[in-house]
mmCIF file of C-alpha atoms in Angstrom:
data_model
loop_
_atom_site.group_PDB
_atom_site.id
_atom_site.type_symbol
_atom_site.label_atom_id
_atom_site.label_comp_id
_atom_site.label_asym_id
_atom_site.label_seq_id
_atom_site.Cartn_x
_atom_site.Cartn_y
_atom_site.Cartn_z
ATOM 1 C CA MET A 1 138.893 76.977 86.664
ATOM 2 C CA ASP A 2 141.897 78.386 84.905
ATOM 3 C CA LEU A 3 144.539 76.570 86.948
ATOM 4 C CA PRO A 4 147.581 77.783 84.958
ATOM 5 C CA LYS A 5 146.768 81.412 85.892
ATOM 6 C CA TYR A 6 146.845 80.517 89.589
ATOM 7 C CA GLU A 7 150.004 78.459 89.188
ATOM 8 C CA SER A 8 151.720 81.381 87.430
ATOM 9 C CA LEU A 9 151.130 83.380 90.633
ATOM 10 C CA ASP A 10 152.763 80.647 92.753
ATOM 11 C CA THR A 11 149.379 79.782 94.250
ATOM 12 C CA GLN A 12 148.278 76.391 95.566
ATOM 13 C CA VAL A 13 144.675 75.514 94.746
ATOM 14 C CA LEU A 14 142.980 72.937 96.983
ATOM 15 C CA GLY A 15 139.515 71.466 97.069
ATOM 16 C CA VAL A 16 138.056 70.402 100.412
ATOM 17 C CA SER A 17 134.987 68.216 100.736
ATOM 18 C CA VAL A 18 133.205 66.225 103.435
ATOM 19 C CA ASP A 19 133.090 63.272 101.030
ATOM 20 C CA VAL A 20 135.256 60.200 101.601
ATOM 21 C CA LEU A 21 138.598 60.035 99.828
ATOM 22 C CA GLY A 22 137.478 57.362 97.348
ATOM 23 C CA ALA A 23 134.570 59.518 96.187
ATOM 24 C CA LEU A 24 136.899 62.498 95.782
ATOM 25 C CA GLN A 25 139.344 60.463 93.731
ATOM 26 C CA ALA A 26 136.541 59.317 91.411
ATOM 27 C CA PHE A 27 135.263 62.900 91.130
ATOM 28 C CA ALA A 28 138.743 64.211 90.266
ATOM 29 C CA GLU A 29 139.256 61.518 87.648
ATOM 30 C CA LYS A 30 135.841 62.128 86.079
ATOM 31 C CA LEU A 31 136.492 65.873 85.751
ATOM 32 C CA GLY A 32 140.211 65.600 85.033
ATOM 33 C CA LEU A 33 141.167 67.712 88.033
ATOM 34 C CA THR A 34 144.883 68.088 88.642
ATOM 35 C CA TYR A 35 144.823 70.001 91.922
ATOM 36 C CA PRO A 36 144.568 68.187 95.275
ATOM 37 C CA LEU A 37 141.177 67.347 96.749
ATOM 38 C CA LEU A 38 141.194 66.889 100.512
ATOM 39 C CA SER A 39 138.665 64.876 102.472
ATOM 40 C CA ASP A 40 137.263 66.505 105.609
ATOM 41 C CA PHE A 41 135.038 63.553 106.436
ATOM 42 C CA SER A 42 135.354 64.370 110.149
ATOM 43 C CA ARG A 43 134.030 67.855 109.297
ATOM 44 C CA ASN A 44 136.573 69.575 111.557
ATOM 45 C CA THR A 45 137.705 72.025 108.876
ATOM 46 C CA VAL A 46 134.241 72.990 107.623
ATOM 47 C CA LYS A 47 133.157 73.595 111.230
ATOM 48 C CA LYS A 48 136.192 75.797 111.942
ATOM 49 C CA TYR A 49 135.634 77.793 108.762
ATOM 50 C CA GLY A 50 131.923 78.179 109.540
ATOM 51 C CA VAL A 51 130.675 76.547 106.353
ATOM 52 C CA MET A 52 128.838 73.484 107.616
ATOM 53 C CA TYR A 53 125.072 73.296 107.534
ATOM 54 C CA ASP A 54 124.297 72.641 111.190
ATOM 55 C CA ASP A 55 120.504 72.863 111.231
ATOM 56 C CA PRO A 56 119.279 69.315 111.978
ATOM 57 C CA ASN A 57 116.010 70.133 110.194
ATOM 58 C CA SER A 58 117.791 70.977 106.957
ATOM 59 C CA ALA A 59 118.146 68.504 104.096
ATOM 60 C CA TYR A 60 121.794 69.622 103.970
ATOM 61 C CA PHE A 61 122.517 68.868 107.638
ATOM 62 C CA ARG A 62 126.251 68.124 108.188
ATOM 63 C CA MET A 63 127.093 68.952 104.576
ATOM 64 C CA ALA A 64 129.468 71.734 103.605
ATOM 65 C CA GLN A 65 128.400 74.931 101.913
ATOM 66 C CA ARG A 66 130.199 75.814 98.689
ATOM 67 C CA ALA A 67 132.780 78.320 99.853
ATOM 68 C CA TYR A 68 135.922 79.954 98.522
ATOM 69 C CA PHE A 69 138.835 81.187 100.598
ATOM 70 C CA VAL A 70 142.127 82.851 99.728
ATOM 71 C CA ILE A 71 144.651 82.349 102.506
ATOM 72 C CA ASP A 72 147.972 84.160 102.411
ATOM 73 C CA THR A 73 151.361 82.681 103.256
ATOM 74 C CA GLN A 74 150.941 83.715 106.908
ATOM 75 C CA GLY A 75 147.687 81.737 107.159
ATOM 76 C CA ILE A 76 145.435 84.828 107.179
ATOM 77 C CA ILE A 77 142.147 84.610 105.301
ATOM 78 C CA ARG A 78 142.244 87.464 102.765
ATOM 79 C CA TYR A 79 139.089 86.580 100.852
ATOM 80 C CA LYS A 80 135.963 84.612 101.684
ATOM 81 C CA HIS A 81 132.847 83.954 99.647
ATOM 82 C CA ILE A 82 130.154 81.523 100.772
ATOM 83 C CA ARG A 83 127.544 80.563 98.181
ATOM 84 C CA GLN A 84 123.958 80.162 99.288
ATOM 85 C CA ASP A 85 123.298 78.003 96.231
ATOM 86 C CA ALA A 86 125.790 75.136 96.258
ATOM 87 C CA GLY A 87 124.889 74.209 92.694
ATOM 88 C CA HIS A 88 126.590 77.260 91.218
ATOM 89 C CA THR A 89 130.279 78.022 91.252
ATOM 90 C CA LEU A 90 131.881 81.423 91.648
ATOM 91 C CA ASP A 91 133.508 83.152 88.694
ATOM 92 C CA SER A 92 137.199 82.309 88.929
ATOM 93 C CA GLU A 93 138.200 85.839 87.866
ATOM 94 C CA GLU A 94 136.915 87.297 91.156
ATOM 95 C CA ILE A 95 139.174 85.016 93.175
ATOM 96 C CA LEU A 96 142.071 85.413 90.748
ATOM 97 C CA GLY A 97 141.913 89.196 91.158
ATOM 98 C CA THR A 98 142.301 88.816 94.910
ATOM 99 C CA VAL A 99 145.294 86.515 94.464
ATOM 100 C CA GLN A 100 146.904 88.938 91.992
ATOM 101 C CA ARG A 101 146.502 91.832 94.439
ATOM 102 C CA LEU A 102 148.104 89.779 97.224
ATOM 103 C CA VAL A 103 151.036 88.784 95.016
ATOM 104 C CA THR A 104 151.638 92.291 93.666
ATOM 105 C CA GLY A 105 150.900 94.082 96.934
ATOM 106 C CA ASP A 106 148.167 96.224 95.343
ATOM 107 C CA LYS A 107 145.197 97.202 97.488
#
C-alpha cells in the first residue's frame, strides 16, 4: 500500500480483522504497518458489512472475507470490493482513484 498517497488526501486507512488484538499487533510489527489495525473479534462489524463467511460447512466459517471499503465523511460507503480469494490483495490504485474522486468532487 502506498500510505503517503492516501495521507496526502487527508484519508484515514484502517485494517479490520477478526483476529485478537495481540495477533494484530504482531502482524503489524512484522510487516511494519503504521496504520491502525482494529480487532473485530466479536465479529459485529464483519457481520454488519456482510463480509463474514457464515456457512457452517465452510472451512472459513466465522472468518472475514478480504474486503475493501471507502467511507466518506458522512459515513456513506462510496466503494466496496469483496475478494473471493482472500489470499490476493486488491491493487491500491483502484481504491486510491475512488478516494481522489471523492476529495476532488469528480464523478
